Short mmCIF file of C-alpha atoms in Angstrom, two decimals:
data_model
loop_
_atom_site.label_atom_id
_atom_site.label_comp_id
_atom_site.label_asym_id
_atom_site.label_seq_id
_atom_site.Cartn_x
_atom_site.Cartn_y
_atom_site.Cartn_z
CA UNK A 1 107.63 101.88 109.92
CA UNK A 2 105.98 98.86 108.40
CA UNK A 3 104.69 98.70 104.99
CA UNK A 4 101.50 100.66 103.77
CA UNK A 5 98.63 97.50 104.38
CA UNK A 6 95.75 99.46 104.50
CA UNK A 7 93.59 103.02 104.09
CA UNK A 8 91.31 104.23 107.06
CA UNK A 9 88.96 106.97 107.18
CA UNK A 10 89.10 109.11 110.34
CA UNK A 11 86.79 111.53 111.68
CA UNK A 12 87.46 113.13 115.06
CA UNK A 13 87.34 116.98 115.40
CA UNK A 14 90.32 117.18 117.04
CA UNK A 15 92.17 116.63 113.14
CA UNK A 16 91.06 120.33 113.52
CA UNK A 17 94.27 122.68 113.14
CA UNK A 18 96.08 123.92 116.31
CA UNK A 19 96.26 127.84 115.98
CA UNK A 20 97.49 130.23 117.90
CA UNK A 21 93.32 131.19 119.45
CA UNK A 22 93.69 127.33 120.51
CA UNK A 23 93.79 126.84 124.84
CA UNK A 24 96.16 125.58 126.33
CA UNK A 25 94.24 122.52 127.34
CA UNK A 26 92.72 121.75 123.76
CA UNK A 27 96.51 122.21 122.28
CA UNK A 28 97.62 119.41 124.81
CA UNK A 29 94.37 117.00 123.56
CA UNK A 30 95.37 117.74 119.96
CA UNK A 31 98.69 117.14 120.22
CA UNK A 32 98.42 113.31 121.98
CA UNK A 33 95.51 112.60 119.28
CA UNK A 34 98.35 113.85 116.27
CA UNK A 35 101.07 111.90 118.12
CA UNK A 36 98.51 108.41 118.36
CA UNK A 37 97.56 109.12 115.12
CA UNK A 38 100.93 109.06 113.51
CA UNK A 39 101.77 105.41 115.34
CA UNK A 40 99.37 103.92 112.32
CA UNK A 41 102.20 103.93 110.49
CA UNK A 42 103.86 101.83 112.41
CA UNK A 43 101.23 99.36 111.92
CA UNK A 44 101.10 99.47 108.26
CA UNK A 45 97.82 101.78 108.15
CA UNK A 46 97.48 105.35 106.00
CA UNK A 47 95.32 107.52 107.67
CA UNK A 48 92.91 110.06 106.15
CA UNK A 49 91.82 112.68 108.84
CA UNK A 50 88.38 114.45 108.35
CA UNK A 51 87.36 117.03 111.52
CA UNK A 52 83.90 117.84 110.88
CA UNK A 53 81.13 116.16 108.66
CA UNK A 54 81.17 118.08 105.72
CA UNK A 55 84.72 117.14 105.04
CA UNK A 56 83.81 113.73 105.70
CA UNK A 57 80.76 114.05 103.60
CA UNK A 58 83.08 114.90 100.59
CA UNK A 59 84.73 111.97 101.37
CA UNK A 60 82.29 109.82 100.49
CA UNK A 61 83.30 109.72 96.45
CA UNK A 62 86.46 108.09 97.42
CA UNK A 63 85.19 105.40 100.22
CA UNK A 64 86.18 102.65 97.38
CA UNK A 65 89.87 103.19 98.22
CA UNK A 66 89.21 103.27 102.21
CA UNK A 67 89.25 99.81 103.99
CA UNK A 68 87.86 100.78 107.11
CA UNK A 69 86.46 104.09 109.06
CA UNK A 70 87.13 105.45 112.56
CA UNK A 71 84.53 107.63 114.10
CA UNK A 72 85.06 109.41 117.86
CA UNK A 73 81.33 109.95 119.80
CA UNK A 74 81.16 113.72 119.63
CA UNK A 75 81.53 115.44 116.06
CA UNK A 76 82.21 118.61 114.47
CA UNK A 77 79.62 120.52 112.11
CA UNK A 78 79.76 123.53 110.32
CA UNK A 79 80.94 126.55 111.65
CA UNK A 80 82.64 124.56 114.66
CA UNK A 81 79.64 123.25 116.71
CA UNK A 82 80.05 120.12 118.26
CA UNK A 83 77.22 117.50 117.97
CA UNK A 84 76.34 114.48 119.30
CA UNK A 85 74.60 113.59 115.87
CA UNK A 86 77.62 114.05 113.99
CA UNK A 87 78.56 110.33 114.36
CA UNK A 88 75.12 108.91 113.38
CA UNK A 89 74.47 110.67 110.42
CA UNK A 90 77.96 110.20 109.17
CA UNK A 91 77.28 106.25 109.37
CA UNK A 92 73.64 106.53 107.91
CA UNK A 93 75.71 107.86 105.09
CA UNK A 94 78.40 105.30 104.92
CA UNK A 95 75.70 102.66 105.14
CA UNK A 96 73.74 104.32 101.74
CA UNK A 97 77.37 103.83 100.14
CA UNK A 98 79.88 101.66 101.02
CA UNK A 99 79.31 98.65 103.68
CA UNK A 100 83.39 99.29 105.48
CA UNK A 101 84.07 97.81 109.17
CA UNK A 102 83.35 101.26 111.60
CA UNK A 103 85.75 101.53 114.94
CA UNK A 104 85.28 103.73 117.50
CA UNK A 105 88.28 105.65 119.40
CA UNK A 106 86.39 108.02 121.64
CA UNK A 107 86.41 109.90 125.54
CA UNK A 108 82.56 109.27 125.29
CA UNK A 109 82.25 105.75 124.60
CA UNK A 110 81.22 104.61 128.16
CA UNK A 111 78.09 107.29 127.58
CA UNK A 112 74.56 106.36 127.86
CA UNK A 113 73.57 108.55 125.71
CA UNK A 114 75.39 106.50 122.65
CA UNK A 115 74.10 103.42 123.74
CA UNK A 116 71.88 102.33 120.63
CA UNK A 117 75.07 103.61 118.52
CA UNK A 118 77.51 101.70 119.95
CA UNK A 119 75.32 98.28 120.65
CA UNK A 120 76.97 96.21 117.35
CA UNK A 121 80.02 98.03 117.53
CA UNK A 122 80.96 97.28 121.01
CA UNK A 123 79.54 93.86 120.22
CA UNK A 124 82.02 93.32 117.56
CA UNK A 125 84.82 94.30 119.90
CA UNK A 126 85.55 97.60 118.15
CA UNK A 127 84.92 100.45 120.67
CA UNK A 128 87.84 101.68 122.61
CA UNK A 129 88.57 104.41 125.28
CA UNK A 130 91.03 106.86 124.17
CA UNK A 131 92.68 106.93 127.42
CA UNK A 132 93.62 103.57 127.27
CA UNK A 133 96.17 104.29 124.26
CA UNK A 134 95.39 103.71 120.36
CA UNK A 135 97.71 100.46 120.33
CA UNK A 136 94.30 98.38 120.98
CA UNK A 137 92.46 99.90 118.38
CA UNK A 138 95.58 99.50 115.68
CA UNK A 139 95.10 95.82 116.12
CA UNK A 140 91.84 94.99 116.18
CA UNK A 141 91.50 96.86 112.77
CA UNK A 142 94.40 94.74 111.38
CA UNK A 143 92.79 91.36 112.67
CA UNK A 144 89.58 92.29 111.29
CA UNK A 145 90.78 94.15 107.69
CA UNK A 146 93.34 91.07 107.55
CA UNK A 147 90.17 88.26 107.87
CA UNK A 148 88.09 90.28 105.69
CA UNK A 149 90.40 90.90 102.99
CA UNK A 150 91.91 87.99 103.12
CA UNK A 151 92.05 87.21 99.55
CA UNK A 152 94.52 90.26 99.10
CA UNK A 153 96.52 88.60 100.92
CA UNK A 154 100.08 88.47 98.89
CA UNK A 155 98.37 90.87 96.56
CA UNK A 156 98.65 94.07 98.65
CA UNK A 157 99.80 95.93 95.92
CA UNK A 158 96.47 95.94 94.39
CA UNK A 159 94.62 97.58 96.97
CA UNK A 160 97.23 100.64 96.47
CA UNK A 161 96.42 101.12 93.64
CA UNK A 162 93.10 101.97 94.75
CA UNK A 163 94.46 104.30 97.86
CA UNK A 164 97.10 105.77 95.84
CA UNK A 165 94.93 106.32 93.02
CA UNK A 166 96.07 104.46 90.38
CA UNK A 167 93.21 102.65 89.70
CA UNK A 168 89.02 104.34 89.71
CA UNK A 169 87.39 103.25 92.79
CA UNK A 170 84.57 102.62 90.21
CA UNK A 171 86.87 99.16 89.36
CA UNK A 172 87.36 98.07 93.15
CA UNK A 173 84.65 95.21 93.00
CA UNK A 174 86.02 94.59 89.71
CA UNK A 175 89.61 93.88 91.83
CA UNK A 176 87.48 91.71 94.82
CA UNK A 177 86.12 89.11 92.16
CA UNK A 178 89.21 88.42 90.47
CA UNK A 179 91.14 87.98 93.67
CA UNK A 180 88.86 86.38 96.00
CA UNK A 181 88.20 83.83 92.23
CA UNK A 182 91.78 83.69 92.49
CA UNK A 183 92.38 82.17 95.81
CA UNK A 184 88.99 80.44 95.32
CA UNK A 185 90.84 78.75 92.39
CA UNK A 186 87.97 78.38 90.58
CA UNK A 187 88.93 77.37 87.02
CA UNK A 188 85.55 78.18 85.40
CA UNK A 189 86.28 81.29 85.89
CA UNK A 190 85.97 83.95 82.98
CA UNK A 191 88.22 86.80 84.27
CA UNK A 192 89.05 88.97 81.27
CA UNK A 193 86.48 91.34 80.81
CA UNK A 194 87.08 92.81 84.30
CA UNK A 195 91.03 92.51 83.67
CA UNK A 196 90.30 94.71 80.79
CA UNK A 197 88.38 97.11 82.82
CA UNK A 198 91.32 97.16 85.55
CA UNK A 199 94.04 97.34 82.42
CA UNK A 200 92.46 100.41 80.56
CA UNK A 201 92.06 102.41 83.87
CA UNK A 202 95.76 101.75 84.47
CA UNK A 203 96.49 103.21 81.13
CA UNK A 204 94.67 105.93 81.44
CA UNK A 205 95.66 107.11 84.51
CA UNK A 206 99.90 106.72 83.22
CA UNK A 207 98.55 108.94 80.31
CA UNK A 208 96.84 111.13 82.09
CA UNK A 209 99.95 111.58 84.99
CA UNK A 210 102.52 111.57 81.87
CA UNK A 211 104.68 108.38 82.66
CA UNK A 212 103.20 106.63 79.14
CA UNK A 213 102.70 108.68 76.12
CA UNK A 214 99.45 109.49 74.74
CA UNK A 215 100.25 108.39 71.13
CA UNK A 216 101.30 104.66 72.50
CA UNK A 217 97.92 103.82 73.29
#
């Protein structure tokens, strides 16, 4: 298992629990999306799992510690319906909130009726087929995560402490300017007062968890 890189967002209904009213056939689907699922460790990526939009909706508070977001074609709703909007109005609402790289690992994505959705995303190279295998998919998000971020790079460590919650997503493009001013080296660069920012969130959040003492402060 390779080091923790990166934090993905995942919605496919088939994060959806196995139980014992599952079929047969639906238990088997479940299963080989769990078992690709779990190989993102193996590429250095933590995944978050929502199965239906709501969950994904509540989700939205915390897209500062997410790097990147995996849809699949066909979505859950409420009460267990599946939708073909599901996937659409989950990225109107990523788009009001956070602008993160969208994949696409879906049975559907060779559909005509998801043309207009897919036209940039298959034009970036980042719809894939999930019969072909998830290995495809792993490392097109690294390439692309790894050219985005690129000024994390050496500095991992300080997006975990967004993912792992260390830090307030609030303070994230607090963390871009100093590191992409960093490998910039630009020297006229002012970079305490977000520093400070970064610094008293730390604190707070080893006070709040107990490692530091309130009455150290």
């Amino acid at each position: 298992m390779n080091e923790c890189k990166y934090k993905v967002l995942w919605l496919d209904d088939d994060f959806e629990p196995i139980t014992s009213g599952t079929n047969i056939d639906e238990k088997e689907t479940r299963e080989g999306f769990l078992r690709d699922v779990k190989m993102a460790a193996d590429y250095g990526i933590d995944i978050v799992g929502v199965s239906n939009y709501e969950d994904f909706c509540n989700e939205v508070k915390n897209l500062q510690s997410f790097q990147a977001v995996i849809f699949d074609l066909k979505g859950m709703e409420k009460g267990g319906e599946i939708s073909d909007n599901v996937m659409p109005d989950a990225m109107d609402i990523l788009k009001r909130n956070r602008d993160l790289p969208v994949f696409v690992y879906s049975a559907n994505n060779q559909s005509e009726k998801f043309e207009i959705t897919l036209r940039n995303i298959e034009k970036e190279g980042r719809s894939f087929f999930k019969g072909f295998g998830v290995e495809p998919l792993y490392e097109k998000i690294l390439e692309v995560l790894d050219e985005n971020l690129h000024y994390y790079n050496g500095h991992k460590e300080c997006l975990l402490l967004f993912s792992k919650s260390y830090l307030n997503t609030t303070n994230r493009d607090k963390m871009d300017e100093l590191l992409k001013m960093y490998e910039a080296k630009e020297k006229t660069y002012a970079p305490y007062n977000n520093m400070r920012h970064i610094l008293e969130d730390m604190l707070k959040t080893l006070v709040d968890i107990g490692l530091i003492d309130y009455a150290l402060r």
